[in-house]
mmCIF file of C-alpha atoms and ligand atoms in Angstrom:
data_model
loop_
_atom_site.group_PDB
_atom_site.id
_atom_site.type_symbol
_atom_site.label_atom_id
_atom_site.label_comp_id
_atom_site.label_asym_id
_atom_site.label_seq_id
_atom_site.Cartn_x
_atom_site.Cartn_y
_atom_site.Cartn_z
ATOM 1 C CA UNK B 222 28.317 -11.649 -9.348
ATOM 2 C CA UNK B 223 24.668 -11.399 -9.966
ATOM 3 C CA UNK B 224 22.389 -13.881 -8.210
ATOM 4 C CA UNK B 225 20.737 -14.796 -11.558
ATOM 5 C CA UNK B 226 23.838 -15.568 -13.400
ATOM 6 C CA UNK B 227 24.710 -18.304 -10.849
ATOM 7 C CA UNK B 228 21.374 -20.016 -11.185
ATOM 8 C CA UNK B 229 20.559 -19.522 -14.882
ATOM 9 C CA UNK B 230 21.687 -23.045 -15.939
ATOM 10 C CA UNK B 231 19.359 -25.395 -14.057
ATOM 11 C CA UNK B 232 15.613 -24.672 -13.441
ATOM 12 C CA UNK B 233 15.237 -22.387 -10.405
ATOM 13 C CA UNK B 234 12.980 -23.256 -7.603
ATOM 14 C CA UNK B 235 11.394 -19.813 -7.830
ATOM 15 C CA UNK B 236 10.745 -17.736 -10.965
ATOM 16 C CA UNK B 237 9.214 -14.236 -10.792
ATOM 17 C CA UNK B 238 7.926 -11.630 -13.202
ATOM 18 C CA UNK B 239 7.682 -7.990 -12.111
ATOM 19 C CA UNK B 240 4.849 -5.680 -13.080
ATOM 20 C CA UNK B 241 5.820 -2.065 -12.520
ATOM 21 C CA UNK B 242 9.247 -0.414 -12.555
ATOM 22 C CA UNK B 243 8.368 2.763 -10.646
ATOM 23 C CA UNK B 244 9.687 3.765 -7.294
ATOM 24 C CA UNK B 245 8.897 0.383 -5.562
ATOM 25 C CA UNK B 246 9.575 -1.782 -8.668
ATOM 26 C CA UNK B 247 13.087 -0.230 -8.875
ATOM 27 C CA UNK B 248 13.751 -0.775 -5.345
ATOM 28 C CA UNK B 249 12.725 -4.416 -5.734
ATOM 29 C CA UNK B 250 15.107 -4.761 -8.773
ATOM 30 C CA UNK B 251 17.930 -3.631 -6.453
ATOM 31 C CA UNK B 252 17.028 -6.226 -3.882
ATOM 32 C CA UNK B 253 16.801 -8.849 -6.453
ATOM 33 C CA UNK B 254 20.446 -8.242 -7.238
ATOM 34 C CA UNK B 255 21.527 -9.139 -3.669
ATOM 35 C CA UNK B 256 22.427 -12.478 -2.172
ATOM 36 C CA UNK B 257 19.097 -12.502 -0.303
ATOM 37 C CA UNK B 258 17.364 -13.207 -3.673
ATOM 38 C CA UNK B 259 19.836 -15.714 -5.000
ATOM 39 C CA UNK B 260 17.051 -18.360 -5.235
ATOM 40 C CA UNK B 261 14.745 -16.213 -7.349
ATOM 41 C CA UNK B 262 15.068 -15.872 -11.071
ATOM 42 C CA UNK B 263 13.541 -12.912 -12.715
ATOM 43 C CA UNK B 264 12.098 -13.974 -16.030
ATOM 44 C CA UNK B 265 10.109 -11.052 -17.045
ATOM 45 C CA UNK B 266 9.381 -7.452 -16.307
ATOM 46 C CA UNK B 267 7.021 -4.760 -17.572
ATOM 47 C CA UNK B 268 5.966 -1.153 -17.135
ATOM 48 C CA UNK B 269 2.724 0.237 -18.469
ATOM 49 C CA UNK B 270 3.775 0.216 -22.095
ATOM 50 C CA UNK B 271 6.644 -2.341 -22.524
ATOM 51 C CA UNK B 272 7.758 -5.561 -21.265
ATOM 52 C CA UNK B 273 10.650 -7.980 -21.635
ATOM 53 C CA UNK B 274 10.413 -11.690 -20.960
ATOM 54 C CA UNK B 275 13.349 -14.218 -20.864
ATOM 55 C CA UNK B 276 12.734 -17.658 -19.328
ATOM 56 C CA UNK B 277 16.551 -18.215 -18.702
ATOM 57 C CA UNK B 278 16.625 -14.925 -16.581
ATOM 58 C CA UNK B 279 17.029 -11.227 -16.775
ATOM 59 C CA UNK B 280 19.678 -9.358 -14.921
ATOM 60 C CA UNK B 281 17.624 -7.095 -12.541
ATOM 61 C CA UNK B 282 19.893 -4.069 -12.651
ATOM 62 C CA UNK B 283 19.594 -3.973 -16.496
ATOM 63 C CA UNK B 284 15.787 -4.192 -16.577
ATOM 64 C CA UNK B 285 14.839 -0.590 -16.734
ATOM 65 C CA UNK B 286 17.346 0.171 -19.408
ATOM 66 C CA UNK B 287 16.224 -2.914 -21.423
ATOM 67 C CA UNK B 288 12.571 -1.904 -21.102
ATOM 68 C CA UNK B 289 13.455 1.577 -22.503
ATOM 69 C CA UNK B 290 15.199 -0.039 -25.457
ATOM 70 C CA UNK B 291 12.643 -2.903 -26.009
ATOM 71 C CA UNK B 292 9.766 -2.820 -28.555
ATOM 72 C CA UNK B 293 7.516 -5.500 -27.015
ATOM 73 C CA UNK B 294 4.164 -4.086 -26.114
ATOM 74 C CA UNK B 295 2.219 -5.325 -23.128
ATOM 75 C CA UNK B 296 0.978 -8.819 -23.089
ATOM 76 C CA UNK B 297 0.629 -10.720 -19.848
ATOM 77 C CA UNK B 298 0.287 -14.013 -21.637
ATOM 78 C CA UNK B 299 4.082 -13.679 -22.761
ATOM 79 C CA UNK B 300 5.137 -13.059 -19.120
ATOM 80 C CA UNK B 301 3.093 -15.993 -17.869
ATOM 81 C CA UNK B 302 4.679 -18.128 -20.663
ATOM 82 C CA UNK B 303 8.148 -17.116 -19.389
ATOM 83 C CA UNK B 304 7.215 -18.351 -15.880
ATOM 84 C CA UNK B 305 6.028 -21.690 -17.322
ATOM 85 C CA UNK B 306 9.084 -22.013 -19.614
ATOM 86 C CA UNK B 307 11.521 -21.319 -16.761
ATOM 87 C CA UNK B 308 10.740 -24.839 -15.462
ATOM 88 C CA UNK B 309 10.398 -23.383 -11.905
ATOM 89 C CA UNK B 310 8.217 -25.153 -9.426
ATOM 90 C CA UNK B 311 7.239 -21.944 -7.800
ATOM 91 C CA UNK B 312 5.914 -19.220 -10.168
ATOM 92 C CA UNK B 313 5.148 -15.719 -8.962
ATOM 93 C CA UNK B 314 3.687 -12.609 -10.394
ATOM 94 C CA UNK B 315 4.867 -9.492 -8.413
ATOM 95 C CA UNK B 316 2.532 -6.538 -8.897
ATOM 96 C CA UNK B 317 4.281 -3.268 -8.043
ATOM 97 C CA UNK B 318 1.752 -1.069 -9.949
ATOM 98 C CA UNK B 319 -1.311 0.818 -8.813
ATOM 99 C CA UNK B 320 -3.262 -0.352 -11.771
ATOM 100 C CA UNK B 321 -6.724 -1.583 -11.103
ATOM 101 C CA UNK B 322 -6.759 -3.555 -14.415
ATOM 102 C CA UNK B 323 -3.739 -5.588 -13.307
ATOM 103 C CA UNK B 324 -5.158 -6.070 -9.866
ATOM 104 C CA UNK B 325 -8.405 -7.299 -11.405
ATOM 105 C CA UNK B 326 -6.422 -10.247 -12.704
ATOM 106 C CA UNK B 327 -4.993 -11.412 -9.407
ATOM 107 C CA UNK B 328 -7.675 -13.929 -8.799
ATOM 108 C CA UNK B 329 -7.410 -15.352 -12.374
ATOM 109 C CA UNK B 330 -3.597 -15.787 -11.853
ATOM 110 C CA UNK B 331 -4.018 -17.478 -8.553
ATOM 111 C CA UNK B 332 -6.667 -19.761 -10.029
ATOM 112 C CA UNK B 333 -4.194 -20.890 -12.709
ATOM 113 C CA UNK B 334 -1.618 -21.675 -10.019
ATOM 114 C CA UNK B 335 0.554 -18.598 -10.127
ATOM 115 C CA UNK B 336 1.389 -17.114 -6.665
ATOM 116 C CA UNK B 337 0.667 -13.362 -6.539
ATOM 117 C CA UNK B 338 2.783 -10.968 -4.376
ATOM 118 C CA UNK B 339 1.404 -7.348 -4.426
ATOM 119 C CA UNK B 340 1.870 -3.848 -3.316
ATOM 120 C CA UNK B 341 -1.338 -3.046 -5.395
ATOM 121 C CA UNK B 342 -4.333 -2.630 -3.200
ATOM 122 C CA UNK B 343 -6.860 -2.153 -5.861
ATOM 123 C CA UNK B 344 -8.459 -5.600 -5.639
ATOM 124 C CA UNK B 345 -8.080 -6.690 -2.023
ATOM 125 C CA UNK B 346 -9.069 -3.167 -0.827
ATOM 126 C CA UNK B 347 -11.741 -2.670 -3.584
ATOM 127 C CA UNK B 348 -15.196 -4.154 -4.064
ATOM 128 C CA UNK B 349 -16.120 -6.959 -1.669
ATOM 129 C CA UNK B 350 -16.762 -9.226 -4.725
ATOM 130 C CA UNK B 351 -13.093 -8.950 -5.678
ATOM 131 C CA UNK B 352 -11.993 -9.810 -2.168
ATOM 132 C CA UNK B 353 -14.224 -12.823 -2.334
ATOM 133 C CA UNK B 354 -12.887 -13.881 -5.659
ATOM 134 C CA UNK B 355 -9.282 -13.700 -4.183
ATOM 135 C CA UNK B 356 -10.411 -15.852 -1.159
ATOM 136 C CA UNK B 357 -11.922 -18.460 -3.575
ATOM 137 C CA UNK B 358 -8.935 -18.503 -5.894
ATOM 138 C CA UNK B 359 -6.274 -18.769 -3.110
ATOM 139 C CA UNK B 360 -8.275 -21.712 -1.466
ATOM 140 C CA UNK B 361 -7.068 -23.711 -4.502
ATOM 141 C CA UNK B 362 -3.402 -23.563 -3.318
ATOM 142 C CA UNK B 363 -1.634 -20.587 -4.843
ATOM 143 C CA UNK B 364 -0.548 -17.973 -2.230
ATOM 144 C CA UNK B 365 -1.533 -14.281 -2.127
ATOM 145 C CA UNK B 366 1.320 -12.253 -0.677
ATOM 146 C CA UNK B 367 -0.165 -8.986 0.464
ATOM 147 C CA UNK B 368 2.249 -7.784 3.229
ATOM 148 C CA UNK B 369 3.234 -4.651 1.255
ATOM 149 C CA UNK B 370 -0.359 -3.444 0.841
ATOM 150 C CA UNK B 371 -0.607 -2.297 4.452
ATOM 151 C CA UNK B 372 1.954 -0.390 6.450
ATOM 152 C CA UNK B 373 4.752 -1.042 3.820
ATOM 153 C CA UNK B 374 7.038 -3.405 5.724
ATOM 154 C CA UNK B 375 5.262 -3.407 9.099
ATOM 155 C CA UNK B 376 4.097 -6.888 10.280
ATOM 156 C CA UNK B 377 0.410 -5.890 10.394
ATOM 157 C CA UNK B 378 -1.351 -8.621 8.340
ATOM 158 C CA UNK B 379 1.022 -11.407 9.381
ATOM 159 C CA UNK B 380 0.374 -10.505 13.002
ATOM 160 C CA UNK B 381 -3.279 -10.468 12.546
ATOM 161 C CA UNK B 382 -3.373 -13.897 10.842
ATOM 162 C CA UNK B 383 -1.127 -15.278 13.573
ATOM 163 C CA UNK B 384 -3.637 -14.054 16.183
ATOM 164 C CA UNK B 385 -6.546 -15.578 14.205
ATOM 165 C CA UNK B 386 -4.784 -18.946 13.902
ATOM 166 C CA UNK B 387 -4.680 -18.970 17.700
ATOM 167 C CA UNK B 388 -8.339 -18.234 17.973
ATOM 168 C CA UNK B 389 -7.955 -14.560 18.922
ATOM 169 C CA UNK B 390 -10.462 -12.158 17.138
ATOM 170 C CA UNK B 391 -10.084 -8.518 16.243
ATOM 171 C CA UNK B 392 -12.664 -6.457 18.131
ATOM 172 C CA UNK B 393 -11.583 -2.839 17.174
ATOM 173 C CA UNK B 394 -8.985 -1.259 15.025
ATOM 174 C CA UNK B 395 -7.644 2.336 15.111
ATOM 175 C CA UNK B 396 -4.661 4.032 13.720
ATOM 176 C CA UNK B 397 -2.846 6.301 11.304
ATOM 177 C CA UNK B 398 -2.440 4.343 8.067
ATOM 178 C CA UNK B 399 -0.898 6.974 5.656
ATOM 179 C CA UNK B 400 2.686 8.092 5.873
ATOM 180 C CA UNK B 401 1.838 11.535 4.214
ATOM 181 C CA UNK B 402 -1.184 12.281 6.461
ATOM 182 C CA UNK B 403 0.787 11.222 9.472
ATOM 183 C CA UNK B 404 3.579 13.649 8.468
ATOM 184 C CA UNK B 405 1.173 16.495 7.684
ATOM 185 C CA UNK B 406 -0.765 16.317 10.976
ATOM 186 C CA UNK B 407 2.371 15.688 13.036
ATOM 187 C CA UNK B 408 3.789 18.928 11.653
ATOM 188 C CA UNK B 409 0.714 21.032 11.642
ATOM 189 C CA UNK B 410 0.440 23.331 14.637
ATOM 190 C CA UNK B 411 -1.360 26.306 13.025
ATOM 191 C CA UNK B 412 1.851 28.362 12.688
ATOM 192 C CA UNK B 413 2.146 27.856 8.968
ATOM 193 C CA UNK B 414 -0.713 27.375 6.363
ATOM 194 C CA UNK B 415 -1.627 23.744 5.793
ATOM 195 C CA UNK B 416 -1.102 24.209 2.092
ATOM 196 C CA UNK B 417 2.579 25.228 2.657
ATOM 197 C CA UNK B 418 3.141 22.022 4.511
ATOM 198 C CA UNK B 419 1.441 20.009 1.805
ATOM 199 C CA UNK B 420 3.682 21.549 -0.836
ATOM 200 C CA UNK B 421 6.618 20.719 1.285
ATOM 201 C CA UNK B 422 5.436 17.122 1.715
ATOM 202 C CA UNK B 423 5.035 16.934 -2.027
ATOM 203 C CA UNK B 424 8.529 18.162 -2.574
ATOM 204 C CA UNK B 425 9.875 15.654 -0.179
ATOM 205 C CA UNK B 426 8.186 12.804 -2.017
ATOM 206 C CA UNK B 427 5.821 11.985 0.890
ATOM 207 C CA UNK B 428 2.676 12.589 -1.201
ATOM 208 C CA UNK B 429 1.688 11.329 -4.526
ATOM 209 C CA UNK B 430 2.374 13.795 -7.426
ATOM 210 C CA UNK B 431 -1.233 14.674 -7.167
ATOM 211 C CA UNK B 432 -1.591 15.043 -3.389
ATOM 212 C CA UNK B 433 -5.438 14.580 -3.618
ATOM 213 C CA UNK B 434 -4.754 10.888 -3.784
ATOM 214 C CA UNK B 435 -3.561 11.087 -0.191
ATOM 215 C CA UNK B 436 -5.980 13.759 1.014
ATOM 216 C CA UNK B 437 -9.092 12.037 -0.393
ATOM 217 C CA UNK B 438 -8.694 9.320 2.299
ATOM 218 C CA UNK B 439 -9.378 6.532 -0.420
ATOM 219 C CA UNK B 440 -5.952 4.960 0.093
ATOM 220 C CA UNK B 441 -6.561 4.909 3.938
ATOM 221 C CA UNK B 442 -9.859 3.301 3.268
ATOM 222 C CA UNK B 443 -8.466 0.585 1.142
ATOM 223 C CA UNK B 444 -5.961 -0.305 3.835
ATOM 224 C CA UNK B 445 -8.682 -0.376 6.470
ATOM 225 C CA UNK B 446 -10.738 -2.746 4.213
ATOM 226 C CA UNK B 447 -7.855 -4.963 3.721
ATOM 227 C CA UNK B 448 -7.275 -5.350 7.447
ATOM 228 C CA UNK B 449 -10.899 -5.646 8.326
ATOM 229 C CA UNK B 450 -11.482 -8.336 5.637
ATOM 230 C CA UNK B 451 -8.397 -10.231 6.831
ATOM 231 C CA UNK B 452 -9.862 -10.096 10.428
ATOM 232 C CA UNK B 453 -13.129 -11.611 9.097
ATOM 233 C CA UNK B 454 -15.365 -8.586 8.617
ATOM 234 C CA UNK B 455 -17.137 -8.836 5.323
ATOM 235 C CA UNK B 456 -16.950 -5.129 4.674
ATOM 236 C CA UNK B 457 -18.116 -3.518 1.487
ATOM 237 C CA UNK B 458 -16.149 -0.600 0.095
ATOM 238 C CA UNK B 459 -19.233 1.552 0.276
ATOM 239 C CA UNK B 460 -19.509 0.700 4.125
ATOM 240 C CA UNK B 461 -16.441 2.856 4.893
ATOM 241 C CA UNK B 462 -17.372 6.392 5.808
ATOM 242 C CA UNK B 463 -14.610 8.648 4.186
ATOM 243 C CA UNK B 464 -13.916 12.192 5.146
ATOM 244 C CA UNK B 465 -11.983 13.718 2.221
ATOM 245 C CA UNK B 466 -9.887 16.769 3.023
ATOM 246 C CA UNK B 467 -10.240 17.899 -0.608
ATOM 247 C CA UNK B 468 -12.713 20.797 -0.918
ATOM 248 C CA UNK B 469 -15.592 19.790 -3.181
ATOM 249 C CA UNK B 470 -14.737 22.538 -5.754
ATOM 250 C CA UNK B 471 -11.243 21.096 -6.190
ATOM 251 C CA UNK B 472 -12.208 17.453 -6.542
ATOM 252 C CA UNK B 473 -12.658 17.399 -10.243
ATOM 253 C CA UNK B 474 -10.063 20.023 -11.476
ATOM 254 C CA UNK B 475 -6.727 18.933 -12.996
ATOM 255 C CA UNK B 476 -3.606 18.652 -10.886
ATOM 256 C CA UNK B 477 -2.148 21.926 -11.988
ATOM 257 C CA UNK B 478 -5.325 23.820 -11.158
ATOM 258 C CA UNK B 479 -5.587 22.038 -7.808
ATOM 259 C CA UNK B 480 -2.023 23.086 -6.894
ATOM 260 C CA UNK B 481 -2.804 26.748 -7.990
ATOM 261 C CA UNK B 482 -5.811 26.802 -5.747
ATOM 262 C CA UNK B 483 -4.373 24.720 -2.842
ATOM 263 C CA UNK B 484 -4.704 27.595 -0.422
ATOM 264 C CA UNK B 485 -8.429 26.838 -0.293
ATOM 265 C CA UNK B 486 -7.493 24.048 2.236
ATOM 266 C CA UNK B 487 -6.075 26.541 4.729
ATOM 267 C CA UNK B 488 -9.091 28.240 6.313
ATOM 268 C CA UNK B 489 -11.207 25.163 7.001
ATOM 269 C CA UNK B 490 -8.272 23.268 8.468
ATOM 270 C CA UNK B 491 -7.131 26.185 10.534
ATOM 271 C CA UNK B 492 -10.615 26.415 12.066
ATOM 272 C CA UNK B 493 -10.608 22.684 12.902
ATOM 273 C CA UNK B 494 -7.082 23.110 14.330
ATOM 274 C CA UNK B 495 -8.197 26.029 16.587
ATOM 275 C CA UNK B 496 -11.298 24.229 17.805
ATOM 276 C CA UNK B 497 -9.278 21.187 18.777
ATOM 277 C CA UNK B 498 -6.528 23.394 20.384
ATOM 278 C CA UNK B 499 -9.154 25.203 22.607
ATOM 279 C CA UNK B 500 -10.005 21.752 24.085
ATOM 280 C CA UNK B 501 -6.255 20.821 24.529
ATOM 281 C CA UNK B 502 -6.345 18.330 21.618
ATOM 282 C CA UNK B 503 -4.667 17.894 18.340
ATOM 283 C CA UNK B 504 -5.903 16.703 14.892
ATOM 284 C CA UNK B 505 -4.996 13.275 13.520
ATOM 285 C CA UNK B 506 -6.302 11.579 10.310
ATOM 286 C CA UNK B 507 -7.461 8.237 11.778
ATOM 287 C CA UNK B 508 -8.899 4.944 10.491
ATOM 288 C CA UNK B 509 -11.361 3.376 12.894
ATOM 289 C CA UNK B 510 -13.254 0.057 12.862
ATOM 290 C CA UNK B 511 -15.578 -0.698 15.773
ATOM 291 C CA UNK B 512 -16.894 -3.931 17.141
ATOM 292 C CA UNK B 513 -20.133 -3.649 15.146
ATOM 293 C CA UNK B 514 -18.133 -3.253 11.920
ATOM 294 C CA UNK B 515 -18.653 0.333 11.552
ATOM 295 C CA UNK B 516 -15.733 1.818 9.747
ATOM 296 C CA UNK B 517 -14.689 5.492 9.200
ATOM 297 C CA UNK B 518 -11.623 7.231 8.022
ATOM 298 C CA UNK B 519 -11.220 11.018 8.738
ATOM 299 C CA UNK B 520 -9.921 13.827 10.914
ATOM 300 C CA UNK B 521 -10.398 13.368 14.595
ATOM 301 C CA UNK B 522 -9.493 15.541 17.600
ATOM 302 C CA UNK B 523 -7.393 13.447 19.924
ATOM 303 C CA UNK B 524 -5.931 14.390 23.296
ATOM 304 C CA UNK B 525 -2.386 14.374 24.460
ATOM 305 C CA UNK B 526 -2.678 10.900 25.946
ATOM 306 C CA UNK B 527 -3.781 9.382 22.670
ATOM 307 C CA UNK B 528 -1.004 7.218 21.132
ATOM 308 C CA UNK B 529 -1.533 8.897 17.681
ATOM 309 C CA UNK B 530 -0.783 12.247 19.265
ATOM 310 C CA UNK B 531 2.866 11.123 19.856
ATOM 311 C CA UNK B 532 3.756 9.986 16.259
ATOM 312 C CA UNK B 533 6.573 11.505 14.481
ATOM 313 C CA UNK B 534 7.711 11.773 10.873
ATOM 314 C CA UNK B 535 5.744 9.616 8.461
ATOM 315 C CA UNK B 536 5.162 6.863 10.948
ATOM 316 C CA UNK B 537 2.123 4.686 10.738
ATOM 317 C CA UNK B 538 0.331 3.238 13.668
ATOM 318 C CA UNK B 539 -2.028 0.218 14.063
ATOM 319 C CA UNK B 540 -3.737 -0.389 17.327
ATOM 320 C CA UNK B 541 -5.382 -3.769 17.397
ATOM 321 C CA UNK B 542 -7.829 -4.594 20.352
ATOM 322 C CA UNK B 543 -8.530 -8.352 20.256
ATOM 323 C CA UNK B 544 -10.326 -10.816 22.598
ATOM 324 C CA UNK B 545 -6.919 -11.435 24.238
ATOM 325 C CA UNK B 546 -5.223 -7.986 23.754
ATOM 326 C CA UNK B 547 -8.233 -6.372 25.507
ATOM 327 C CA UNK B 548 -7.068 -4.226 28.381
ATOM 328 C CA UNK B 549 -4.661 -2.301 26.132
ATOM 329 C CA UNK B 550 -4.351 -2.796 22.388
ATOM 330 C CA UNK B 551 -1.480 -4.524 20.502
ATOM 331 C CA UNK B 552 0.217 -1.526 18.772
ATOM 332 C CA UNK B 553 2.417 -1.854 15.705
ATOM 333 C CA UNK B 554 4.085 1.356 14.838
ATOM 334 C CA UNK B 555 7.015 2.419 12.579
ATOM 335 C CA UNK B 556 7.768 3.744 9.004
ATOM 336 C CA UNK B 557 4.763 2.787 6.944
ATOM 337 C CA UNK B 558 5.924 4.016 3.535
ATOM 338 C CA UNK B 559 9.023 4.168 1.385
ATOM 339 C CA UNK B 560 10.299 2.195 -1.522
ATOM 340 C CA UNK B 561 12.970 0.152 0.057
ATOM 341 C CA UNK B 562 10.927 -1.224 2.953
ATOM 342 C CA UNK B 563 7.893 -1.759 0.691
ATOM 343 C CA UNK B 564 10.114 -3.662 -1.748
ATOM 344 C CA UNK B 565 11.566 -5.689 1.091
ATOM 345 C CA UNK B 566 7.936 -6.715 2.123
ATOM 346 C CA UNK B 567 7.427 -7.913 -1.492
ATOM 347 C CA UNK B 568 10.751 -9.865 -1.346
ATOM 348 C CA UNK B 569 9.808 -11.333 2.000
ATOM 349 C CA UNK B 570 6.514 -12.560 0.559
ATOM 350 C CA UNK B 571 8.279 -14.217 -2.448
ATOM 351 C CA UNK B 572 10.985 -15.812 -0.188
ATOM 352 C CA UNK B 573 8.327 -17.228 2.139
ATOM 353 C CA UNK B 574 6.421 -19.085 -0.610
HETATM 354 N N1 NAP S 151 5.946 4.308 -2.753
HETATM 355 C C1 NAP S 151 5.701 3.724 -1.686
HETATM 356 O O1 NAP S 151 6.281 4.062 -0.577
HETATM 357 C C2 NAP S 151 4.573 2.603 -1.453
HETATM 358 C C3 NAP S 151 4.333 2.019 -0.217
HETATM 359 C C4 NAP S 151 3.490 0.977 -0.119
HETATM 360 C C5 NAP S 151 2.718 0.585 -1.190
HETATM 361 N N2 NAP S 151 2.999 1.213 -2.382
HETATM 362 C C6 NAP S 151 2.185 0.713 -3.518
HETATM 363 O O2 NAP S 151 3.084 0.167 -4.593
HETATM 364 C C7 NAP S 151 2.497 0.369 -5.867
HETATM 365 C C8 NAP S 151 3.611 0.996 -6.690
HETATM 366 O O3 NAP S 151 4.010 2.295 -6.148
HETATM 367 P P1 NAP S 151 5.129 3.221 -6.715
HETATM 368 O O4 NAP S 151 5.245 4.311 -5.712
HETATM 369 O O5 NAP S 151 6.233 2.379 -7.216
HETATM 370 O O6 NAP S 151 4.286 3.828 -8.011
HETATM 371 P P2 NAP S 151 4.969 4.446 -9.363
HETATM 372 O O7 NAP S 151 6.319 4.962 -9.067
HETATM 373 O O8 NAP S 151 3.849 5.374 -9.881
HETATM 374 O O9 NAP S 151 5.248 3.222 -10.384
HETATM 375 C C9 NAP S 151 4.133 2.581 -10.862
HETATM 376 C C10 NAP S 151 4.630 1.587 -11.997
HETATM 377 O O10 NAP S 151 3.608 0.813 -12.436
HETATM 378 C C11 NAP S 151 3.640 0.717 -13.863
HETATM 379 N N3 NAP S 151 2.479 0.341 -14.491
HETATM 380 C C12 NAP S 151 1.275 0.957 -14.552
HETATM 381 N N4 NAP S 151 0.287 0.264 -15.098
HETATM 382 C C13 NAP S 151 0.981 -0.907 -15.477
HETATM 383 C C14 NAP S 151 0.528 -2.038 -16.184
HETATM 384 N N5 NAP S 151 -0.733 -2.281 -16.678
HETATM 385 N N6 NAP S 151 1.401 -3.041 -16.387
HETATM 386 C C15 NAP S 151 2.696 -2.969 -16.001
HETATM 387 N N7 NAP S 151 3.179 -1.889 -15.296
HETATM 388 C C16 NAP S 151 2.364 -0.838 -15.135
HETATM 389 C C17 NAP S 151 4.164 2.122 -14.276
HETATM 390 O O11 NAP S 151 4.637 2.103 -15.655
HETATM 391 P P3 NAP S 151 5.303 3.451 -16.369
HETATM 392 O O12 NAP S 151 6.679 3.475 -15.753
HETATM 393 O O13 NAP S 151 5.173 3.059 -17.752
HETATM 394 O O14 NAP S 151 4.359 4.637 -15.901
HETATM 395 C C18 NAP S 151 5.219 2.360 -13.171
HETATM 396 O O15 NAP S 151 6.451 1.754 -13.631
HETATM 397 C C19 NAP S 151 1.324 1.134 -5.666
HETATM 398 O O16 NAP S 151 0.181 0.343 -5.675
HETATM 399 C C20 NAP S 151 1.421 1.857 -4.280
HETATM 400 O O17 NAP S 151 0.184 2.151 -3.671
HETATM 401 C C21 NAP S 151 3.778 2.183 -2.601
#
């Protein structure tokens, strides 16, 4: 039996609305149908064009089909009203979009008393003013669940907060924060053109449909900002030096043109690879934050003893050097992308409210 059907009679403790029914949103809908989510009532869901709200509960597995059939256009007020009308004491907006406009509302929702659980990095990893608005709004009591914004399900932000509560401070941070860039450079040994690997990664679903979103380094920079800010560094988005792997001539063309001309990546990356190989090193796309708050994301030559040189698949790696993890860093490593583990991180944040 569906978890919702059992709880639909009396007010639930927790009611949620879901924004985004893409890869991650659908994986979350599947988890909401399991016993682990029996105490959560889903009262609304939306994609970019349509939404459906029902204070006495939606059946998660039917949501995508219902949205396809439904005529209601997007209006967040109706979704928030469904949360209010549910009678739940704990009301949550779950953001599984990449939409900057929706992220721009996170602070407003928190200030109004709705908890926000998000995989969307656009606000916390965007302008510093947005981050500050989030801090001010969550100080009023509602909780910002951001586990899914960094490392998918890996316990990066929770570990950092725990260390901070104990008085431990982040000194430096280094790692591989992108599953697609991890895979690409774990594979790339110069024997096949980089563009061929990139097209393979795209076919396997490791990159965004437009791989420039991954290659630009912007997403890695947003994750670096989120970790750094959670560690107490008031870092502006313009303070991260970003090395984009997209040649300048291909930055403003449409996706199809980029894919047609993707071989332009090959020669420069081959030259970088050969230069690294001559020194016995390999290339990794690293994010780095030093003790003075200097932040950079980009391609780095690392030697065989570097922890990032031993990564495999799409693994992420986060090496935290703190006042107490000083001699060697605390390393968190594992799958850092994928719809199911990202959805689980969202569910975990909702359940811990
Ligand atoms: N995929 C992963 O492994 C992964 C891992 C960690 C974090 N994330 C993050 O999770 C988020 C979702 O990723 P995804 O892979 O699921 O993306 P996706 O497949 O592209 O899905 C995005 C969904 O958001 C919807 N949407 C866009 N604007 C909206 C709006 N204003 N209101 C409501 N819905 C809206 C889209 O609607 P339509 O269906 O109408 O287009 C779509 O359903 C992103 O922020 C991503 O960075 C993803």
